[in-house]
XYZ file of C-alpha atoms in Angstrom:
655
model
C 24.142 69.214 43.050
C 27.733 67.924 43.120
C 30.582 69.762 44.828
C 32.260 71.217 41.693
C 28.995 72.803 40.478
C 28.333 74.226 43.940
C 31.758 75.883 43.964
C 31.248 77.373 40.468
C 27.887 78.744 41.550
C 29.540 80.363 44.582
C 32.112 82.000 42.276
C 29.403 83.389 40.020
C 27.044 84.707 42.710
C 29.448 86.170 45.252
C 31.930 89.002 45.312
C 35.593 88.139 44.836
C 38.023 89.831 47.224
C 41.687 89.705 46.279
C 44.252 89.794 49.069
C 47.674 90.512 47.626
C 50.509 90.424 50.122
C 54.274 90.182 49.907
C 54.390 88.725 53.389
C 53.566 85.167 54.314
C 50.236 84.183 55.740
C 51.654 83.691 59.255
C 52.873 87.322 59.265
C 49.416 88.406 58.159
C 47.961 86.313 60.969
C 49.958 88.199 63.499
C 48.288 91.386 62.337
C 44.670 90.226 62.014
C 44.104 87.326 64.422
C 44.893 86.307 67.948
C 45.550 82.573 68.105
C 45.473 81.039 71.586
C 48.879 79.907 72.811
C 52.243 80.132 71.099
C 52.603 79.220 67.456
C 54.317 75.908 66.618
C 58.101 75.893 66.262
C 58.025 75.082 62.566
C 55.658 78.023 61.989
C 57.942 80.492 63.814
C 60.928 79.352 61.777
C 58.866 79.618 58.604
C 57.849 83.191 59.488
C 61.449 84.224 59.952
C 62.522 82.739 56.612
C 59.653 84.210 54.615
C 59.945 87.605 56.288
C 63.280 88.049 54.501
C 61.838 87.018 51.185
C 61.961 89.421 48.275
C 58.861 91.209 47.052
C 59.658 90.106 43.524
C 59.355 86.433 44.433
C 56.732 84.485 42.470
C 53.428 84.213 44.284
C 50.930 81.316 44.299
C 47.193 81.897 43.972
C 44.716 80.118 46.247
C 40.960 80.473 46.044
C 39.141 79.990 49.347
C 35.412 79.299 49.018
C 32.975 79.598 51.909
C 29.874 77.376 51.924
C 27.131 78.232 54.359
C 24.507 80.875 55.006
C 26.490 83.521 53.036
C 28.454 81.936 50.154
C 31.670 83.868 49.578
C 35.033 83.603 47.841
C 38.413 85.269 48.358
C 41.716 84.946 46.530
C 44.946 84.694 48.513
C 48.319 85.440 46.893
C 51.485 84.375 48.646
C 54.870 82.922 47.640
C 54.675 80.294 50.365
C 51.657 78.008 50.856
C 53.521 74.714 51.312
C 54.393 73.573 54.818
C 51.690 75.672 56.440
C 49.038 73.987 58.580
C 45.473 74.201 57.345
C 44.096 76.034 60.372
C 46.557 78.920 59.796
C 45.168 79.565 56.313
C 41.648 78.966 57.559
C 42.004 81.357 60.478
C 43.343 84.082 58.184
C 40.463 83.606 55.709
C 37.829 83.389 58.460
C 39.017 86.691 59.881
C 38.187 88.356 56.554
C 34.818 86.555 56.396
C 33.870 87.527 59.971
C 34.782 91.166 59.297
C 32.547 91.358 56.234
C 29.468 89.509 57.548
C 29.721 90.241 61.263
C 30.066 86.564 62.252
C 32.388 85.014 64.821
C 33.399 81.634 63.357
C 36.580 80.050 64.739
C 38.887 77.720 62.808
C 37.888 74.634 64.827
C 34.155 75.160 64.165
C 34.349 74.632 60.389
C 35.227 71.796 58.011
C 37.967 71.991 55.382
C 37.969 70.391 51.920
C 40.528 70.326 49.125
C 39.113 70.476 45.600
C 41.005 69.832 42.370
C 39.311 71.374 39.314
C 40.903 68.932 36.879
C 40.289 65.605 38.646
C 37.154 66.817 40.528
C 38.503 65.216 43.719
C 36.801 66.460 46.865
C 38.754 65.370 49.999
C 38.164 66.465 53.576
C 41.253 67.445 55.588
C 41.790 68.144 59.283
C 42.648 71.536 60.684
C 46.006 70.299 62.009
C 47.095 68.718 58.704
C 49.793 70.354 56.568
C 48.354 72.156 53.579
C 49.480 70.445 50.357
C 49.336 73.000 47.558
C 49.075 71.853 43.963
C 48.136 73.741 40.794
C 44.394 74.072 40.221
C 43.745 73.295 43.911
C 41.153 75.261 45.869
C 40.232 75.284 49.545
C 36.600 75.003 50.619
C 35.553 76.008 54.113
C 32.137 74.626 55.000
C 30.488 76.723 57.692
C 27.987 75.232 60.168
C 24.336 75.991 59.459
C 22.511 77.022 62.683
C 19.091 76.146 61.231
C 20.305 72.752 60.077
C 21.927 72.073 63.449
C 18.615 72.827 65.144
C 16.842 70.426 62.784
C 19.480 67.758 63.456
C 18.978 68.211 67.190
C 15.221 67.792 66.777
C 15.812 64.699 64.629
C 18.126 63.170 67.243
C 15.540 63.712 69.970
C 12.876 62.122 67.771
C 15.118 59.125 67.030
C 15.825 58.686 70.746
C 12.077 58.603 71.403
C 11.733 55.890 68.756
C 14.449 53.841 70.468
C 12.805 54.222 73.877
C 9.424 53.207 72.458
C 11.024 50.205 70.786
C 12.437 48.824 74.022
C 9.146 49.554 75.753
C 7.302 47.378 73.210
C 9.968 44.685 73.592
C 9.426 44.572 77.354
C 5.728 43.990 76.707
C 6.484 41.008 74.446
C 6.180 42.654 71.022
C 9.616 42.488 69.312
C 8.073 43.019 65.871
C 6.826 46.518 66.758
C 10.084 47.186 68.613
C 12.071 46.414 65.471
C 9.832 48.767 63.467
C 10.663 51.630 65.832
C 14.380 50.822 65.649
C 14.200 50.932 61.843
C 12.499 54.341 62.107
C 15.278 55.639 64.377
C 17.733 55.707 61.471
C 21.442 55.257 62.161
C 20.861 55.734 65.889
C 18.650 52.641 65.921
C 21.163 50.314 64.235
C 22.903 49.135 67.473
C 19.545 48.528 69.143
C 18.234 46.537 66.170
C 21.355 44.362 66.188
C 21.057 43.828 69.943
C 17.403 42.849 69.567
C 18.266 40.362 66.814
C 21.077 38.796 68.843
C 18.672 38.155 71.720
C 16.556 35.927 69.469
C 19.514 33.544 69.037
C 18.571 32.949 65.390
C 21.791 33.046 63.358
C 20.003 33.056 60.003
C 17.862 36.021 61.021
C 21.029 37.789 62.130
C 22.546 37.326 58.672
C 19.409 38.641 56.983
C 19.296 41.715 59.217
C 22.963 42.387 58.484
C 22.303 42.274 54.736
C 19.280 44.572 55.092
C 21.287 47.093 57.127
C 24.145 47.119 54.631
C 21.641 47.688 51.828
C 19.909 50.557 53.601
C 22.988 52.201 55.160
C 25.945 51.579 52.819
C 27.852 54.497 54.353
C 27.735 52.844 57.811
C 29.540 49.677 56.760
C 32.210 50.030 59.455
C 29.638 50.519 62.229
C 27.559 47.557 61.049
C 30.613 45.315 60.690
C 31.780 46.176 64.203
C 28.354 45.393 65.691
C 28.205 41.978 64.020
C 31.813 41.109 64.754
C 32.257 38.038 66.944
C 35.114 38.375 69.377
C 36.719 34.957 69.550
C 39.233 34.092 72.271
C 42.893 34.342 71.339
C 43.617 30.732 72.230
C 42.338 27.920 74.417
C 44.072 29.353 77.503
C 42.266 32.657 77.018
C 38.952 30.798 76.674
C 39.560 28.791 79.841
C 40.498 31.960 81.698
C 37.225 33.596 80.663
C 35.273 30.515 81.733
C 36.651 30.879 85.258
C 34.229 33.796 85.782
C 30.840 32.516 84.560
C 28.883 35.351 86.190
C 30.590 37.879 83.904
C 29.459 36.005 80.775
C 26.108 35.921 79.050
C 24.442 32.627 78.133
C 25.523 32.911 74.502
C 29.114 33.686 75.506
C 29.209 30.675 77.818
C 27.959 28.371 75.083
C 30.409 29.738 72.496
C 33.386 29.383 74.849
C 32.416 25.805 75.766
C 32.189 25.011 72.041
C 35.589 26.582 71.450
C 37.272 24.492 74.158
C 35.409 21.320 73.119
C 36.846 21.442 69.603
C 40.358 20.570 70.807
C 39.996 19.596 74.482
C 36.534 18.052 75.049
C 37.538 16.355 78.300
C 38.684 19.679 79.787
C 35.397 21.238 78.667
C 33.530 18.396 80.400
C 35.385 19.037 83.665
C 34.623 22.778 83.416
C 30.909 22.036 82.921
C 30.870 19.796 86.003
C 32.818 22.317 88.053
C 30.479 25.304 87.611
C 26.674 24.946 87.878
C 26.211 27.686 85.255
C 27.665 25.335 82.615
C 25.629 22.204 83.441
C 23.183 22.940 80.606
C 26.066 22.766 78.106
C 27.180 19.231 79.050
C 26.028 17.711 75.727
C 28.488 19.911 73.791
C 31.700 18.160 74.914
C 29.930 14.767 75.189
C 29.254 14.395 71.464
C 31.834 11.622 71.044
C 31.339 8.180 72.530
C 34.671 8.323 74.381
C 33.790 11.462 76.319
C 30.255 10.182 76.979
C 31.662 6.919 78.376
C 33.981 8.932 80.603
C 31.049 11.052 81.777
C 28.957 7.973 82.660
C 31.935 6.619 84.607
C 32.241 9.926 86.487
C 28.536 9.777 87.382
C 28.993 6.221 88.712
C 32.096 7.097 90.739
C 30.478 10.182 92.277
C 27.314 8.245 93.134
C 24.808 10.495 91.408
C 21.218 9.865 92.506
C 18.547 8.693 90.080
C 16.828 12.087 90.148
C 20.066 13.808 89.141
C 20.659 11.280 86.369
C 17.139 11.922 85.056
C 17.790 15.669 85.128
C 21.015 15.225 83.166
C 19.236 12.945 80.694
C 16.664 15.633 80.026
C 19.482 18.063 79.175
C 20.778 15.605 76.578
C 17.252 15.220 75.187
C 17.063 18.987 74.751
C 20.162 18.830 72.536
C 18.746 15.895 70.583
C 21.222 13.311 71.892
C 18.627 10.632 72.643
C 20.985 7.649 72.757
C 23.139 9.369 75.363
C 20.037 10.188 77.420
C 18.996 6.521 77.373
C 22.459 5.423 78.446
C 22.533 7.911 81.307
C 19.161 7.941 83.055
C 16.277 7.022 80.776
C 16.612 3.247 81.101
C 14.759 0.499 82.932
C 17.282 0.206 85.793
C 17.089 3.900 86.749
C 13.365 4.322 86.078
C 12.449 1.399 88.348
C 12.775 3.633 91.431
C 11.412 6.824 89.839
C 7.890 8.281 90.064
C 5.319 7.607 87.371
C 5.759 11.090 85.910
C 9.428 10.377 85.148
C 8.597 7.004 83.582
C 5.902 8.667 81.509
C 8.371 11.253 80.156
C 11.010 8.621 79.361
C 8.487 6.377 77.572
C 7.266 9.311 75.498
C 10.807 10.094 74.346
C 11.446 6.452 73.456
C 8.175 6.290 71.515
C 8.837 9.393 69.424
C 12.440 8.409 68.714
C 11.295 4.856 67.886
C 13.524 3.246 70.501
C 11.105 0.339 70.645
C 13.455 -2.179 72.283
C 14.168 0.114 75.231
C 10.522 1.138 75.389
C 9.351 -2.481 75.490
C 11.653 -3.354 78.401
C 10.641 -0.207 80.296
C 6.921 -0.880 79.856
C 7.215 -4.536 80.878
C 9.186 -3.548 83.999
C 6.665 -0.810 84.849
C 3.499 -2.945 84.561
C 5.204 -5.920 86.176
C 6.086 -3.781 89.210
C 2.450 -3.179 90.174
C 0.111 -5.547 88.366
C -2.833 -4.667 90.598
C -2.936 -1.054 89.374
C -6.108 -0.316 87.405
C -8.413 2.404 86.108
C -11.978 1.209 85.941
C -11.829 -2.153 84.197
C -8.399 -1.554 82.665
C -5.883 -3.547 84.694
C -2.095 -3.476 84.499
C -1.953 -7.268 84.320
C -4.088 -7.218 81.129
C -1.735 -4.760 79.466
C 1.257 -6.830 80.573
C -0.244 -9.925 79.003
C -0.687 -8.098 75.699
C 2.910 -6.896 75.814
C 4.294 -10.341 76.484
C 2.142 -11.732 73.647
C 4.259 -9.789 71.169
C 7.186 -12.171 71.668
C 5.064 -15.245 71.019
C 4.636 -14.488 67.313
C 1.010 -15.691 67.097
C -0.451 -16.388 63.696
C -2.089 -13.459 61.978
C -5.714 -13.181 62.966
C -8.530 -11.495 61.125
C -9.581 -8.326 62.836
C -13.026 -8.334 64.439
C -15.398 -5.520 63.580
C -16.776 -5.065 67.112
C -15.220 -2.895 69.816
C -15.181 -3.576 73.547
C -17.324 -1.245 75.650
C -15.621 1.603 77.433
C -14.627 0.701 80.987
C -12.838 3.867 82.207
C -15.043 6.186 84.205
C -14.840 9.963 83.899
C -13.656 12.363 85.016
C -10.162 11.073 85.584
C -8.540 11.320 88.991
C -5.401 13.536 88.666
C -3.435 10.891 90.584
C -4.112 8.422 87.759
C -3.078 10.752 84.937
C 0.495 9.456 84.634
C -0.664 5.833 84.678
C -3.264 6.475 81.953
C -0.690 8.333 79.814
C 1.661 5.357 80.060
C -1.239 3.131 78.949
C -1.820 5.462 75.982
C 1.891 5.276 75.111
C 1.630 1.465 75.271
C -1.326 1.470 72.888
C 0.495 3.802 70.487
C 3.583 1.607 70.651
C 1.592 -1.524 69.797
C 0.023 0.167 66.778
C 3.225 1.700 65.407
C 5.020 -1.614 65.917
C 2.443 -3.329 63.739
C 0.670 -5.300 66.484
C -2.852 -4.272 65.496
C -4.736 -6.955 67.426
C -2.914 -6.247 70.689
C -3.519 -2.540 70.120
C -7.269 -3.161 69.800
C -7.351 -5.089 73.072
C -5.610 -2.295 74.983
C -7.352 0.658 73.342
C -10.840 -0.834 73.567
C -11.270 0.499 77.089
C -10.466 4.071 76.051
C -12.904 6.120 74.010
C -10.967 8.689 72.001
C -14.139 10.745 71.481
C -14.743 11.245 75.196
C -12.664 14.137 76.452
C -14.381 14.323 79.824
C -11.543 12.212 81.208
C -9.397 15.309 81.377
C -11.758 17.895 82.845
C -9.561 18.153 85.939
C -6.159 17.573 84.358
C -6.213 19.031 80.852
C -5.653 17.081 77.643
C -2.129 15.584 77.564
C -0.052 15.196 74.408
C -0.254 11.401 74.708
C -4.017 11.555 74.225
C -3.670 13.875 71.210
C -1.483 11.288 69.480
C -3.809 8.457 70.517
C -6.739 10.244 68.852
C -4.959 10.137 65.487
C -3.821 6.552 65.973
C -7.305 5.418 66.979
C -8.761 7.008 63.855
C -6.110 5.351 61.674
C -6.743 2.042 63.433
C -10.288 1.923 62.067
C -8.941 1.386 58.538
C -5.665 -0.381 59.289
C -5.093 -3.759 57.626
C -3.644 -6.354 59.971
C -1.109 -7.782 57.565
C 2.624 -8.018 57.097
C 4.338 -5.124 55.316
C 4.301 -5.492 51.546
C 7.290 -5.305 49.239
C 6.175 -1.994 47.765
C 5.709 -0.275 51.112
C 6.455 3.389 51.711
C 7.789 4.768 54.980
C 5.791 7.874 55.930
C 7.379 10.286 58.387
C 6.259 13.701 59.502
C 3.497 15.034 61.708
C 0.280 13.229 62.645
C -0.880 13.474 59.024
C 1.419 10.555 58.222
C -1.092 8.320 60.047
C -3.811 9.084 57.465
C -3.134 5.863 55.507
C -1.220 3.889 58.111
C -1.187 0.151 57.320
C -3.301 0.798 54.266
C -2.851 1.652 50.603
C -1.941 5.058 49.224
C -1.784 5.908 45.511
C 0.429 3.211 43.942
C 1.837 1.956 47.254
C 0.519 -1.305 48.659
C 1.036 -0.282 52.281
C 2.083 2.783 54.274
C 4.313 2.229 57.305
C 4.165 5.439 59.289
C 5.922 6.897 62.285
C 4.534 10.265 63.359
C 6.389 12.907 65.346
C 3.632 14.929 67.054
C 3.400 18.585 66.098
C 6.525 18.380 63.931
C 7.017 21.472 61.784
C 9.387 22.275 58.947
C 10.587 25.180 61.079
C 11.848 22.665 63.678
C 14.172 21.163 61.039
C 16.048 24.362 60.157
C 19.800 24.159 60.346
C 21.601 25.113 63.542
C 18.692 24.104 65.798
C 19.141 21.547 68.580
C 15.788 19.939 69.302
C 14.426 16.576 70.317
C 11.936 16.475 67.438
C 14.624 17.279 64.889
C 16.899 14.525 66.241
C 14.006 12.031 66.156
C 13.216 12.966 62.549
C 16.749 12.423 61.290
C 17.048 9.204 63.272
C 13.978 7.873 61.455
C 15.371 9.006 58.111
C 18.496 6.958 58.775
C 16.306 3.976 59.716
C 14.286 4.311 56.491
C 17.117 2.609 54.597
C 15.046 -0.593 55.061
C 12.545 0.808 52.550
C 12.818 1.896 48.942
C 10.493 4.882 49.299
C 10.048 7.607 51.891
C 7.047 9.926 52.139
C 7.413 13.316 53.878
C 4.230 14.656 55.468
C 5.006 18.164 56.688
C 3.687 21.706 56.498
C 0.313 21.527 58.255
C 1.446 22.950 61.574
C 3.711 25.460 59.827
C 0.681 27.126 58.260
C -1.304 26.787 61.464
C 1.251 28.106 63.946
C 4.645 29.049 62.465
C 3.507 31.524 59.779
C 1.672 33.715 62.353
C 4.673 33.526 64.689
C 7.071 34.592 61.948
C 4.858 37.533 61.054
C 4.753 38.547 64.696
C 8.364 38.047 65.778
C 10.653 37.902 62.727
C 11.195 41.538 61.712
C 12.831 40.510 58.426
C 9.536 38.980 57.192
C 6.753 41.330 56.140
C 4.079 39.292 54.331
C 2.527 35.823 54.388
C 4.250 34.981 51.099
C 7.620 35.886 52.649
C 6.934 33.498 55.544
C 5.843 30.698 53.198
C 8.944 31.187 51.034
C 11.105 31.010 54.145
C 9.496 27.699 55.189
C 9.788 26.265 51.666
C 13.517 27.109 51.672
C 13.953 25.025 54.821
C 11.873 22.195 53.290
C 14.121 22.143 50.208
C 17.188 22.057 52.456
C 15.742 19.006 54.262
C 14.955 17.232 50.973
C 18.460 17.895 49.611
C 20.025 16.611 52.824
C 17.977 13.388 52.690
C 19.021 12.803 49.090
C 22.653 13.458 49.984
C 22.558 11.010 52.897
C 20.706 8.238 51.035
C 20.691 8.785 47.279
C 19.062 5.370 46.694
C 15.824 6.458 48.417
C 12.908 7.643 46.287
C 11.544 10.774 47.972
C 7.829 11.544 47.798
C 6.225 14.715 49.132
C 2.746 14.835 50.600
C 0.931 18.083 49.677
C -0.486 20.174 52.482
C -4.179 19.485 53.012
C -6.023 21.650 55.484
C -9.700 21.895 56.441
C -9.618 25.441 57.820
C -11.255 27.635 55.174
C -9.207 30.632 56.264
C -5.953 28.775 55.551
C -6.877 27.053 52.280
C -5.428 29.915 50.151
C -2.163 29.673 52.081
C -2.059 25.915 51.550
C -2.558 26.397 47.815
C 0.272 28.946 47.697
C 2.501 26.631 49.719
C 1.877 23.646 47.433
C 2.366 25.724 44.289
C 5.658 27.248 45.486
C 6.928 23.874 46.693
C 5.981 22.063 43.482
C 7.750 24.670 41.380
C 10.953 24.538 43.446
C 11.234 20.750 43.957
C 14.322 19.059 42.473
C 13.978 16.236 39.954
C 14.537 13.447 42.482
C 11.566 14.530 44.652
C 7.989 13.782 43.538
C 4.932 15.490 44.991
C 1.797 13.364 45.121
C -1.514 14.387 43.626
C -3.847 16.121 46.064
C -6.697 13.838 45.027
C -4.768 10.780 46.252
C -3.988 12.243 49.674
C -6.617 12.624 52.323
C -4.945 13.185 55.704
C -7.337 14.300 58.401
C -6.310 16.635 61.203
C -8.351 17.293 64.291
C -7.356 20.892 65.135
C -10.463 21.717 67.147
C -9.151 20.115 70.317
C -5.529 21.118 69.916
C -3.927 23.464 72.410
C -1.693 26.194 70.916
C 1.716 25.006 69.823
C 4.260 25.725 72.527
C 7.552 25.964 70.733
C 10.628 28.095 71.287
C 12.043 30.051 68.380
């Protein structure tokens, strides 16, 4: 029921009491009420003026309606309503109401509203405001409802319990359930839901939550806007002043301030990062340009940084996807020569995934040349070195033999030899991806990809996972030069399904896999090594006319369950699939924008898990329907990628 109808109903169902007085309301107040403290000066002057007024002076009529447990209405007649404060009229009317119903309401315990019968305007006014009288204006006094107040108190206690339960679930690693409790807490849970979303660091999720809150609570637009407001520094001096106290800043605030300073003064931001250890992890932000990176390398040389520190700094740059800067700083042959095998193994893995084959070749030659007597079983470092050096000799193409050399590595593997074996696996993968099939066969012959007893004591490393796919692709690879109509396949390990072989209408597939790559890793705003490697390969694919994207397998296997568990803006499997397809379309559009001459082909998702086949069908159908004209999805009958998920460890990826 709207306000005008409620007032009319009060007029019809309650008794009307008419108060006719020749005196002003303040004079009446002095007879019937006892306000605390002296009256305001303007009121005393007004009383003196109106006290001398004539009884024949025209009087104004004001209806005062009471809304509450006992609806009531009185009519006040007085020649002077203008210039009087609202609480004076309210106190006079409440005195009459309290006398009739035996209540004890005070003027500051009620709410006041002005209602115009003609325009139907219903405006709330404060008790200390001046009363503005106009014709056809009525005053509504809304009384507090004790029963409703008790219910509100119970509701607030219940909402507080929901908030406490939400944070309790969050502490136990269940943000999805925590968000559900915050939603159930109503308006009281809005700040906690925003705080929970900010801790995820996902800007897109933050925007979706903001839209959902505005849709559900349109009356709380000011509260929601204030919670999502980003307080930027006034100027660069203010930002630098805040950076002087890193312990008072959160991680997100530190990163945002470093970004702010780096926009105009990157060299100053670099010096701040080197000055405080809390900012070391943000070094890649000011070092985006080559000039600042050159200056940083010079600083490292002048200060005499050790090789271990240079490797640590290189890993920070890898985390931000700046692979070339990491190679220039610490991941190079000169620094790695004096580093342990574990460091060399990590650097070689990064070079392999990013397809930095020139740097990888020099690093591997230097590593195996350093200790040629190192061996595992019958696999000797000198043999591997000979195969590496044979690459530069450009031998004539040989026909591949059908036989395989017997396995020579004994099991189980000694943990001390794990790093050496992983570097051997990286070497074998490098030879295959570089197109040296014969040399790959010679190196990989001593390693049986079906025997996982090597790693009983150490666990299966990621290098062996990739080698399993490469070894399976090597069984069907054709040792021949790339054809004219070759397609460059990039994506996860599924891109190796037809490596150096035919696929559909393509004469040969040249593939470069990025292990465990997901579409979710390629979303905008994310700084990751895999994402940087993917876009680096896309830029290198300009040597080909066609590019084939093989993505989506690990999204259905790992990312969809994670989104359903952690992203509280996603409710169903279809919502998660639609979210992933949106990112896939963004990637396709970006590729076309960067290189419009490339023909883009999409590999459909093929999965052997019977539980996930319906999801794969939904994914392919949604993707096919949303693809732009310049992207072509291949027929599922032509694509047969094989994934070995039985031996895979769970995907360890940060959101």
